[in-house]
Amino acid sequence: MARDTSFIALTVLGGIGVAFFVASPASHATIPANPLMWGWAVAAVGIGTGIIRSRADNGYVDIFHPLIFPLGYAAVSFLLPAWSILVDGAAPLGFTAKQMHPQTAYYMFLAVLAFGLGLGVTTRKVRSNARQLDWRPPEFARTQMQVARLLLLVPLGLSVWNLVRGGLGARGLNQTDYGLMSTVGAFALIVTPLAVVMLTTAHRERGKRGILPASDWALLISLAVLSGYAGNRGAMIAIAIVLLYAITRKRTSPIKVAAGFGAVLVAVAAVVNYRSAVVSRSEFALDLEATVTDLGVATFTTGITAQQVPDTMPFAGGGTYAAAVARQLPSPIANALFGPPDDTGSQAFRDMLSFTNPHQGFGYSLPAEGYLNFGTVGLVAACFIFGLVVARSHSRAAWPANTSSALLYPVVLAALPMALRSDALGTIKSVLYPLIAAGLVLAWSRAAAARKSTVATRRRAVR
């Protein structure tokens, strides 16, 4: 009852906030701190709900419950940069509050509220362990680990290639070139979390101690370091989140969990600040402003989109979502069929800014694309539906996992930081492609295990 009551409190608090700001629109236009503070209150109640539910489900607090880590990250990503820009007057990438809609703070509040409600709709965790396959011979996990290592060679090889090309100096070049290398880069980012999930769960399936063997630790650390040195924090974040997820599948010391998250934050901040220092040719130093700027995509893309649409650009009416679905094929194939991706959300944002530089991009975001298509209703719906997807994948999670649906949640967690700041095309690919790849790898692993089992049986029969 307590867990349901706490979610009701989240709903009531959000409803009161919506009613208050709708009744007084001038208040959140002239005092942007008000809706942002209300957003922090909603996030706090939502995280409290997650703590209660997690303890009821597991007997301990799972930091990766949907209403804890995903909601907490979204709140920081949506609200902290909004405060910095709209209240403190920061200008990330040169975008100031004057270029954004007066109600941008209110839209960020709605994004947090809708995402939190979507995450909280699933009130009961499905016991997917009961649906785990009973037939799991050792060959199954061994084949799965081998395939996962092969997949990791793609991002590792790409990191080495980026260093050969010039490392950070070559980062971001030719962003409007959607050829083979662009496809390989997208594939590498998508399969990295899946490969790490399969490594850790297969290692657990084989009954081995620890999270991973030393050789796999060396492989992942090398990949993270090389990616970071090239200025790419995506692979580093994905690896860290999946490893922390694997570590916390049982009761773990809160100090260890906090230390793990702290190390990840420092590493990511170091990469972001290092990248900023190289680009601006300044001395490297850890600076909060650079980190907030990196998180600020959702705020400035939503604010600028709301300012431009529908006054200077009409609502897309679902057009970018249709394009995202149609373009789920690999880029070279999709471009051959449909032409260049001029109909996506990120391209629409470049058009708003009349920005044509191929060597720089701004990304896009979940709430911004929702607004681009259907206004405020679209923003709320996009965040709510994505919250539902995250919650649904969590309801099917199990550990160790040997079904694609059970593997999906840690992949979604790893993709979350990038999904919130991508258009629909990138977000859907980050979930759909790993799901398909997981099904193929698991089917291959089972087939390989079956073949080896048949051969062993025949040999015993001959003897």
Short mmCIF file of C-alpha atoms in Angstrom, two decimals:
data_model
loop_
_atom_site.label_atom_id
_atom_site.label_comp_id
_atom_site.label_asym_id
_atom_site.label_seq_id
_atom_site.Cartn_x
_atom_site.Cartn_y
_atom_site.Cartn_z
CA MET A 1 0.00 0.00 0.00
CA ALA A 2 2.83 2.41 0.86
CA ARG A 3 4.41 2.05 -2.56
CA ASP A 4 1.10 2.84 -4.29
CA THR A 5 0.44 5.76 -1.95
CA SER A 6 3.85 7.24 -2.71
CA PHE A 7 3.16 7.10 -6.45
CA ILE A 8 -0.19 8.77 -5.86
CA ALA A 9 1.73 11.51 -4.05
CA LEU A 10 3.94 11.96 -7.14
CA THR A 11 0.86 12.23 -9.36
CA VAL A 12 -0.90 14.70 -7.05
CA LEU A 13 2.22 16.84 -6.66
CA GLY A 14 2.71 16.98 -10.41
CA GLY A 15 -0.97 17.75 -10.98
CA ILE A 16 -0.87 20.62 -8.53
CA GLY A 17 2.21 21.98 -10.25
CA VAL A 18 0.61 21.80 -13.69
CA ALA A 19 -2.57 23.48 -12.45
CA PHE A 20 -0.61 26.23 -10.69
CA PHE A 21 1.56 27.09 -13.66
CA VAL A 22 -1.29 26.88 -16.16
CA ALA A 23 -3.29 29.27 -14.01
CA SER A 24 -0.32 31.65 -13.67
CA PRO A 25 1.66 31.44 -16.94
CA ALA A 26 3.42 34.73 -16.28
CA SER A 27 5.00 33.36 -13.09
CA HIS A 28 7.11 30.73 -14.83
CA ALA A 29 7.98 33.10 -17.67
CA THR A 30 9.32 35.82 -15.38
CA ILE A 31 10.53 33.61 -12.52
CA PRO A 32 11.90 30.43 -14.15
CA ALA A 33 13.20 29.16 -10.81
CA ASN A 34 9.65 28.31 -9.70
CA PRO A 35 8.88 25.49 -12.16
CA LEU A 36 12.43 24.18 -11.87
CA MET A 37 12.14 23.92 -8.09
CA TRP A 38 8.80 22.19 -8.54
CA GLY A 39 10.54 19.79 -10.92
CA TRP A 40 13.13 18.94 -8.26
CA ALA A 41 10.28 18.28 -5.81
CA VAL A 42 8.62 15.91 -8.29
CA ALA A 43 11.92 14.11 -8.86
CA ALA A 44 12.50 13.77 -5.12
CA VAL A 45 9.05 12.24 -4.55
CA GLY A 46 9.55 9.95 -7.55
CA ILE A 47 12.92 8.73 -6.30
CA GLY A 48 11.40 8.15 -2.87
CA THR A 49 8.70 6.06 -4.55
CA GLY A 50 11.42 4.07 -6.31
CA ILE A 51 13.21 3.39 -3.04
CA ILE A 52 10.01 2.05 -1.48
CA ARG A 53 9.16 -0.11 -4.49
CA SER A 54 12.68 -1.42 -4.89
CA ARG A 55 12.88 -2.46 -1.25
CA ALA A 56 9.51 -4.22 -1.58
CA ASP A 57 10.60 -6.09 -4.73
CA ASN A 58 14.17 -7.02 -3.76
CA GLY A 59 14.51 -6.67 0.00
CA TYR A 60 17.09 -3.94 -0.56
CA VAL A 61 17.34 -0.69 -2.53
CA ASP A 62 18.35 -1.30 -6.14
CA ILE A 63 19.93 1.92 -7.38
CA PHE A 64 18.94 1.01 -10.96
CA HIS A 65 15.22 0.83 -10.27
CA PRO A 66 13.49 2.94 -12.99
CA LEU A 67 12.33 5.54 -10.47
CA ILE A 68 15.81 5.95 -9.01
CA PHE A 69 18.66 6.09 -11.54
CA PRO A 70 16.71 6.85 -14.76
CA LEU A 71 14.52 9.47 -13.10
CA GLY A 72 17.43 10.94 -11.16
CA TYR A 73 19.57 11.21 -14.29
CA ALA A 74 16.73 12.76 -16.29
CA ALA A 75 16.09 15.31 -13.52
CA VAL A 76 19.74 16.35 -13.46
CA SER A 77 19.92 16.42 -17.27
CA PHE A 78 16.72 18.48 -17.65
CA LEU A 79 16.76 20.74 -14.59
CA LEU A 80 20.39 21.50 -13.69
CA PRO A 81 21.36 23.00 -17.07
CA ALA A 82 17.99 24.78 -17.22
CA TRP A 83 18.77 26.48 -13.92
CA SER A 84 22.25 27.39 -15.14
CA ILE A 85 20.92 28.91 -18.37
CA LEU A 86 17.61 30.44 -17.32
CA VAL A 87 18.41 31.53 -13.77
CA ASP A 88 22.17 32.02 -13.65
CA GLY A 89 22.49 33.36 -17.21
CA ALA A 90 24.93 30.79 -18.63
CA ALA A 91 25.23 30.49 -22.43
CA PRO A 92 26.21 26.93 -23.44
CA LEU A 93 27.57 26.82 -26.97
CA GLY A 94 26.54 30.47 -27.27
CA PHE A 95 22.81 29.88 -26.72
CA THR A 96 21.32 32.37 -24.27
CA ALA A 97 17.96 32.46 -22.51
CA LYS A 98 16.86 35.25 -24.86
CA GLN A 99 16.93 32.80 -27.77
CA MET A 100 14.62 30.41 -25.95
CA HIS A 101 10.91 30.39 -25.28
CA PRO A 102 9.90 32.25 -22.08
CA GLN A 103 8.25 29.06 -20.78
CA THR A 104 11.29 26.83 -21.27
CA ALA A 105 11.59 26.20 -17.52
CA TYR A 106 7.97 25.05 -17.44
CA TYR A 107 8.62 22.65 -20.33
CA MET A 108 11.55 21.13 -18.44
CA PHE A 109 9.29 20.64 -15.42
CA LEU A 110 6.72 18.90 -17.64
CA ALA A 111 9.44 16.69 -19.14
CA VAL A 112 10.54 15.47 -15.70
CA LEU A 113 6.96 14.95 -14.55
CA ALA A 114 5.88 13.03 -17.68
CA PHE A 115 8.99 10.85 -17.67
CA GLY A 116 8.54 10.08 -13.97
CA LEU A 117 4.88 9.15 -14.42
CA GLY A 118 5.77 6.87 -17.31
CA LEU A 119 8.43 5.18 -15.20
CA GLY A 120 6.01 4.72 -12.33
CA VAL A 121 3.06 3.23 -14.20
CA THR A 122 4.35 -0.34 -13.83
CA THR A 123 3.43 -1.06 -10.23
CA ARG A 124 4.53 -4.66 -10.09
CA LYS A 125 7.74 -6.25 -11.33
CA VAL A 126 7.12 -9.30 -13.50
CA ARG A 127 9.05 -12.27 -12.16
CA SER A 128 10.77 -12.99 -15.44
CA ASN A 129 13.17 -15.43 -13.74
CA ALA A 130 10.33 -17.96 -14.02
CA ARG A 131 10.43 -17.61 -17.79
CA GLN A 132 14.16 -18.09 -18.07
CA LEU A 133 15.11 -21.08 -20.17
CA ASP A 134 15.94 -24.14 -18.08
CA TRP A 135 18.34 -25.60 -20.65
CA ARG A 136 21.63 -23.78 -20.20
CA PRO A 137 24.63 -26.01 -20.94
CA PRO A 138 28.13 -24.60 -20.39
CA GLU A 139 28.64 -24.28 -24.15
CA PHE A 140 25.81 -21.75 -24.31
CA ALA A 141 27.53 -19.24 -22.04
CA ARG A 142 30.93 -19.90 -23.59
CA THR A 143 29.67 -19.15 -27.11
CA GLN A 144 27.89 -16.05 -25.84
CA MET A 145 31.11 -14.71 -24.33
CA GLN A 146 33.05 -15.38 -27.53
CA VAL A 147 30.52 -13.52 -29.66
CA ALA A 148 30.44 -10.62 -27.16
CA ARG A 149 34.23 -10.28 -27.38
CA LEU A 150 34.05 -10.20 -31.17
CA LEU A 151 31.42 -7.46 -30.99
CA LEU A 152 33.66 -5.40 -28.71
CA LEU A 153 36.40 -5.50 -31.34
CA VAL A 154 34.24 -3.14 -33.46
CA PRO A 155 34.28 -0.16 -31.03
CA LEU A 156 37.87 -0.99 -30.05
CA GLY A 157 39.00 -0.98 -33.67
CA LEU A 158 37.08 2.24 -34.31
CA SER A 159 38.78 3.90 -31.32
CA VAL A 160 42.19 2.91 -32.69
CA TRP A 161 41.19 4.23 -36.12
CA ASN A 162 40.11 7.55 -34.61
CA LEU A 163 43.48 7.88 -32.88
CA VAL A 164 45.30 7.14 -36.13
CA ARG A 165 43.24 9.83 -37.88
CA GLY A 166 44.22 12.41 -35.30
CA GLY A 167 42.37 11.58 -32.10
CA LEU A 168 40.39 14.44 -30.64
CA GLY A 169 41.43 16.72 -33.49
CA ALA A 170 39.39 14.60 -35.91
CA ARG A 171 36.36 14.29 -33.64
CA GLY A 172 33.15 15.72 -35.07
CA LEU A 173 34.41 16.08 -38.63
CA ASN A 174 31.96 15.41 -41.47
CA GLN A 175 28.89 14.97 -39.28
CA THR A 176 26.62 15.24 -42.29
CA ASP A 177 28.44 12.40 -44.07
CA TYR A 178 26.19 9.36 -43.63
CA GLY A 179 28.39 6.80 -45.33
CA LEU A 180 29.99 3.57 -44.21
CA MET A 181 32.13 4.99 -41.38
CA SER A 182 29.13 6.79 -39.93
CA THR A 183 27.25 3.48 -39.90
CA VAL A 184 30.18 1.68 -38.27
CA GLY A 185 30.37 4.38 -35.59
CA ALA A 186 26.67 4.14 -34.82
CA PHE A 187 26.88 0.34 -34.75
CA ALA A 188 29.84 0.43 -32.38
CA LEU A 189 28.04 2.71 -29.92
CA ILE A 190 24.89 0.56 -30.04
CA VAL A 191 26.52 -2.85 -29.56
CA THR A 192 28.94 -1.83 -26.80
CA PRO A 193 26.46 -2.06 -23.90
CA LEU A 194 24.94 -5.26 -25.30
CA ALA A 195 28.35 -6.92 -25.54
CA VAL A 196 29.22 -5.95 -21.95
CA VAL A 197 25.84 -7.25 -20.71
CA MET A 198 26.39 -10.57 -22.46
CA LEU A 199 29.92 -10.87 -21.07
CA THR A 200 28.86 -10.26 -17.48
CA THR A 201 25.73 -12.41 -17.54
CA ALA A 202 27.50 -15.30 -19.31
CA HIS A 203 30.35 -15.14 -16.77
CA ARG A 204 27.75 -15.33 -13.99
CA GLU A 205 25.96 -18.17 -15.81
CA ARG A 206 29.16 -20.21 -15.82
CA GLY A 207 29.37 -19.89 -12.05
CA LYS A 208 32.64 -18.00 -12.07
CA ARG A 209 33.71 -15.63 -9.31
CA GLY A 210 33.77 -11.90 -9.80
CA ILE A 211 32.09 -9.84 -12.48
CA LEU A 212 34.51 -10.63 -15.31
CA PRO A 213 37.81 -12.46 -15.89
CA ALA A 214 40.98 -10.38 -15.97
CA SER A 215 41.28 -10.57 -19.77
CA ASP A 216 37.84 -9.03 -20.25
CA TRP A 217 38.57 -6.32 -17.69
CA ALA A 218 41.66 -5.43 -19.71
CA LEU A 219 39.60 -5.33 -22.92
CA LEU A 220 36.95 -3.04 -21.44
CA ILE A 221 39.43 -0.72 -19.73
CA SER A 222 41.39 -0.39 -22.98
CA LEU A 223 38.22 0.46 -24.87
CA ALA A 224 37.14 3.03 -22.26
CA VAL A 225 40.56 4.70 -22.16
CA LEU A 226 40.95 4.85 -25.93
CA SER A 227 37.42 6.20 -26.35
CA GLY A 228 37.98 8.83 -23.69
CA TYR A 229 41.29 9.89 -25.21
CA ALA A 230 39.48 10.41 -28.52
CA GLY A 231 36.92 12.58 -26.71
CA ASN A 232 34.04 10.07 -26.90
CA ARG A 233 32.35 9.47 -23.57
CA GLY A 234 29.52 7.31 -24.94
CA ALA A 235 31.36 3.99 -24.76
CA MET A 236 32.81 4.85 -21.36
CA ILE A 237 29.38 5.64 -19.92
CA ALA A 238 27.83 2.49 -21.40
CA ILE A 239 30.56 0.22 -20.04
CA ALA A 240 30.43 1.80 -16.58
CA ILE A 241 26.64 1.63 -16.27
CA VAL A 242 26.47 -2.03 -17.30
CA LEU A 243 29.28 -3.02 -14.94
CA LEU A 244 27.64 -1.17 -12.05
CA TYR A 245 24.35 -2.83 -12.93
CA ALA A 246 25.99 -6.28 -12.80
CA ILE A 247 27.65 -5.49 -9.46
CA THR A 248 24.36 -4.38 -7.89
CA ARG A 249 22.33 -7.47 -8.85
CA LYS A 250 22.76 -8.47 -5.23
CA ARG A 251 22.88 -6.53 -2.00
CA THR A 252 25.98 -4.35 -2.19
CA SER A 253 27.55 -1.88 0.19
CA PRO A 254 26.16 1.63 -0.47
CA ILE A 255 29.67 2.99 -0.06
CA LYS A 256 30.93 0.81 -2.91
CA VAL A 257 28.02 1.84 -5.13
CA ALA A 258 28.57 5.52 -4.34
CA ALA A 259 32.30 5.15 -5.03
CA GLY A 260 31.54 3.51 -8.36
CA PHE A 261 29.20 6.28 -9.45
CA GLY A 262 31.65 8.89 -8.21
CA ALA A 263 34.44 7.38 -10.28
CA VAL A 264 32.21 7.38 -13.36
CA LEU A 265 31.24 11.02 -12.85
CA VAL A 266 34.86 12.09 -12.46
CA ALA A 267 35.93 10.11 -15.54
CA VAL A 268 33.14 11.51 -17.73
CA ALA A 269 33.74 15.04 -16.46
CA ALA A 270 37.43 14.63 -17.22
CA VAL A 271 36.68 13.59 -20.81
CA VAL A 272 34.24 16.46 -21.31
CA ASN A 273 36.62 19.04 -19.86
CA TYR A 274 39.61 17.60 -21.73
CA ARG A 275 37.64 17.86 -24.96
CA SER A 276 36.62 21.42 -24.15
CA ALA A 277 40.21 22.39 -23.34
CA VAL A 278 41.57 20.97 -26.59
CA VAL A 279 38.89 22.66 -28.70
CA SER A 280 39.38 26.04 -27.02
CA ARG A 281 43.16 25.54 -26.78
CA SER A 282 43.13 26.23 -23.07
CA GLU A 283 44.67 24.50 -20.08
CA PHE A 284 42.92 21.32 -18.94
CA ALA A 285 41.07 21.60 -15.62
CA LEU A 286 37.91 20.06 -14.16
CA ASP A 287 35.25 22.72 -14.55
CA LEU A 288 31.57 22.35 -13.63
CA GLU A 289 30.52 24.75 -16.39
CA ALA A 290 31.82 22.48 -19.16
CA THR A 291 29.98 19.51 -17.64
CA VAL A 292 26.72 21.46 -17.36
CA THR A 293 27.13 22.60 -20.96
CA ASP A 294 27.46 18.99 -22.05
CA LEU A 295 24.23 18.16 -20.19
CA GLY A 296 22.40 21.24 -21.49
CA VAL A 297 21.24 19.82 -24.83
CA ALA A 298 17.67 19.14 -23.70
CA THR A 299 17.24 22.66 -22.33
CA PHE A 300 18.50 24.70 -25.25
CA THR A 301 17.05 22.43 -27.96
CA THR A 302 13.61 22.49 -26.29
CA GLY A 303 13.75 26.22 -25.63
CA ILE A 304 14.83 27.12 -29.15
CA THR A 305 12.34 24.69 -30.73
CA ALA A 306 9.46 26.15 -28.71
CA GLN A 307 10.56 29.65 -29.69
CA GLN A 308 10.69 28.81 -33.41
CA VAL A 309 7.70 26.44 -33.73
CA PRO A 310 5.12 27.20 -34.99
CA ASP A 311 6.00 30.90 -35.57
CA THR A 312 8.83 30.43 -38.07
CA MET A 313 8.54 26.67 -38.70
CA PRO A 314 5.28 24.63 -38.68
CA PHE A 315 4.66 21.67 -36.40
CA ALA A 316 6.06 18.51 -37.94
CA GLY A 317 2.86 16.60 -37.15
CA GLY A 318 4.68 13.32 -36.55
CA GLY A 319 6.86 13.66 -39.65
CA THR A 320 10.18 13.18 -37.87
CA TYR A 321 8.82 10.11 -36.08
CA ALA A 322 7.69 8.60 -39.37
CA ALA A 323 11.14 9.29 -40.79
CA ALA A 324 12.76 7.68 -37.75
CA VAL A 325 10.75 4.49 -38.24
CA ALA A 326 11.41 4.37 -41.98
CA ARG A 327 15.15 4.95 -41.48
CA GLN A 328 15.78 2.10 -39.05
CA LEU A 329 17.64 0.37 -41.84
CA PRO A 330 21.43 0.96 -41.87
CA SER A 331 22.18 4.46 -43.13
CA PRO A 332 23.64 3.52 -46.55
CA ILE A 333 20.53 1.45 -47.34
CA ALA A 334 18.07 3.98 -45.92
CA ASN A 335 19.75 6.84 -47.78
CA ALA A 336 19.65 4.88 -51.03
CA LEU A 337 15.92 4.29 -50.58
CA PHE A 338 14.78 7.61 -49.09
CA GLY A 339 17.58 10.04 -49.89
CA PRO A 340 19.64 12.06 -47.36
CA PRO A 341 18.18 12.24 -43.83
CA ASP A 342 16.77 15.75 -44.22
CA ASP A 343 13.54 14.77 -42.48
CA THR A 344 14.88 13.83 -39.04
CA GLY A 345 14.59 15.76 -35.80
CA SER A 346 18.27 16.68 -35.58
CA GLN A 347 18.23 17.99 -39.16
CA ALA A 348 15.12 20.06 -38.38
CA PHE A 349 17.04 21.70 -35.56
CA ARG A 350 19.92 22.56 -37.88
CA ASP A 351 17.37 24.09 -40.25
CA MET A 352 15.93 26.21 -37.42
CA LEU A 353 19.36 27.64 -36.77
CA SER A 354 20.24 27.89 -40.48
CA PHE A 355 23.34 25.95 -39.48
CA THR A 356 25.32 24.31 -42.28
CA ASN A 357 28.74 23.60 -40.73
CA PRO A 358 29.31 19.85 -41.32
CA HIS A 359 32.01 19.66 -38.64
CA GLN A 360 29.83 20.57 -35.68
CA GLY A 361 26.51 19.34 -34.30
CA PHE A 362 24.27 20.10 -31.37
CA GLY A 363 22.33 16.88 -30.98
CA TYR A 364 18.63 17.00 -30.24
CA SER A 365 16.47 15.75 -27.38
CA LEU A 366 13.41 13.76 -26.44
CA PRO A 367 11.28 16.70 -25.19
CA ALA A 368 12.36 18.99 -28.03
CA GLU A 369 11.29 16.55 -30.74
CA GLY A 370 8.00 15.94 -28.97
CA TYR A 371 7.34 19.69 -29.05
CA LEU A 372 8.51 19.96 -32.68
CA ASN A 373 5.83 17.49 -33.74
CA PHE A 374 2.82 18.23 -31.53
CA GLY A 375 3.64 21.14 -29.22
CA THR A 376 3.29 20.81 -25.46
CA VAL A 377 1.12 17.70 -25.80
CA GLY A 378 3.84 16.08 -27.90
CA LEU A 379 6.54 16.95 -25.36
CA VAL A 380 4.55 15.35 -22.54
CA ALA A 381 3.62 12.30 -24.63
CA ALA A 382 7.19 11.66 -25.82
CA CYS A 383 8.63 11.75 -22.30
CA PHE A 384 5.78 9.67 -20.87
CA ILE A 385 6.02 6.98 -23.57
CA PHE A 386 9.79 6.70 -23.21
CA GLY A 387 9.28 6.30 -19.47
CA LEU A 388 6.85 3.47 -20.20
CA VAL A 389 9.43 1.76 -22.42
CA VAL A 390 12.07 1.94 -19.68
CA ALA A 391 9.65 0.65 -17.04
CA ARG A 392 8.44 -2.15 -19.29
CA SER A 393 11.97 -3.34 -20.02
CA HIS A 394 12.66 -3.33 -16.28
CA SER A 395 9.61 -5.49 -15.62
CA ARG A 396 11.11 -8.18 -17.87
CA ALA A 397 14.66 -7.99 -16.53
CA ALA A 398 16.36 -10.96 -14.88
CA TRP A 399 19.88 -11.81 -13.83
CA PRO A 400 21.62 -13.82 -15.11
CA ALA A 401 19.70 -13.45 -18.35
CA ASN A 402 19.57 -15.66 -21.42
CA THR A 403 16.61 -14.16 -23.25
CA SER A 404 16.66 -10.95 -25.27
CA SER A 405 13.85 -9.36 -23.22
CA ALA A 406 15.70 -10.11 -19.97
CA LEU A 407 18.88 -8.55 -21.38
CA LEU A 408 17.18 -5.40 -22.61
CA TYR A 409 16.92 -3.33 -19.41
CA PRO A 410 20.66 -2.87 -18.76
CA VAL A 411 21.06 -1.99 -22.45
CA VAL A 412 18.32 0.64 -22.10
CA LEU A 413 20.03 1.99 -18.96
CA ALA A 414 23.33 2.30 -20.79
CA ALA A 415 21.65 4.03 -23.74
CA LEU A 416 19.64 6.41 -21.52
CA PRO A 417 22.15 9.29 -21.33
CA MET A 418 22.41 9.43 -25.12
CA ALA A 419 18.73 8.63 -25.79
CA LEU A 420 17.57 11.67 -23.82
CA ARG A 421 19.72 13.92 -26.00
CA SER A 422 19.07 12.26 -29.37
CA ASP A 423 16.31 12.45 -31.92
CA ALA A 424 13.84 9.59 -32.34
CA LEU A 425 15.97 7.96 -35.04
CA GLY A 426 18.92 7.48 -32.69
CA THR A 427 16.80 6.60 -29.67
CA ILE A 428 14.85 3.85 -31.44
CA LYS A 429 18.02 2.38 -32.92
CA SER A 430 19.70 2.32 -29.51
CA VAL A 431 16.92 0.01 -28.24
CA LEU A 432 15.78 -1.90 -31.35
CA TYR A 433 19.18 -2.90 -32.71
CA PRO A 434 20.47 -4.41 -29.43
CA LEU A 435 17.19 -6.31 -29.05
CA ILE A 436 17.57 -7.83 -32.51
CA ALA A 437 21.28 -8.50 -32.02
CA ALA A 438 20.65 -10.14 -28.64
CA GLY A 439 18.08 -12.47 -30.18
CA LEU A 440 20.52 -13.46 -32.95
CA VAL A 441 23.44 -14.02 -30.58
CA LEU A 442 21.37 -16.07 -28.14
CA ALA A 443 19.93 -18.16 -30.97
CA TRP A 444 23.44 -18.77 -32.29
CA SER A 445 24.66 -19.70 -28.80
CA ARG A 446 21.85 -22.19 -28.30
CA ALA A 447 22.43 -23.71 -31.75
CA ALA A 448 26.16 -24.05 -31.06
CA ALA A 449 25.45 -25.64 -27.67
CA ALA A 450 22.98 -28.05 -29.27
CA ARG A 451 25.50 -29.09 -31.92
CA LYS A 452 28.21 -29.72 -29.34
CA SER A 453 25.79 -31.65 -27.16
CA THR A 454 24.75 -33.84 -30.12
CA VAL A 455 28.36 -34.55 -31.07
CA ALA A 456 29.22 -35.44 -27.46
CA THR A 457 26.23 -37.78 -27.25
CA ARG A 458 27.22 -39.57 -30.46
CA ARG A 459 30.78 -40.01 -29.26
CA ARG A 460 29.60 -41.55 -26.02
CA ALA A 461 27.28 -43.87 -27.96
CA VAL A 462 30.16 -45.04 -30.18
CA ARG A 463 32.29 -45.81 -27.14
#
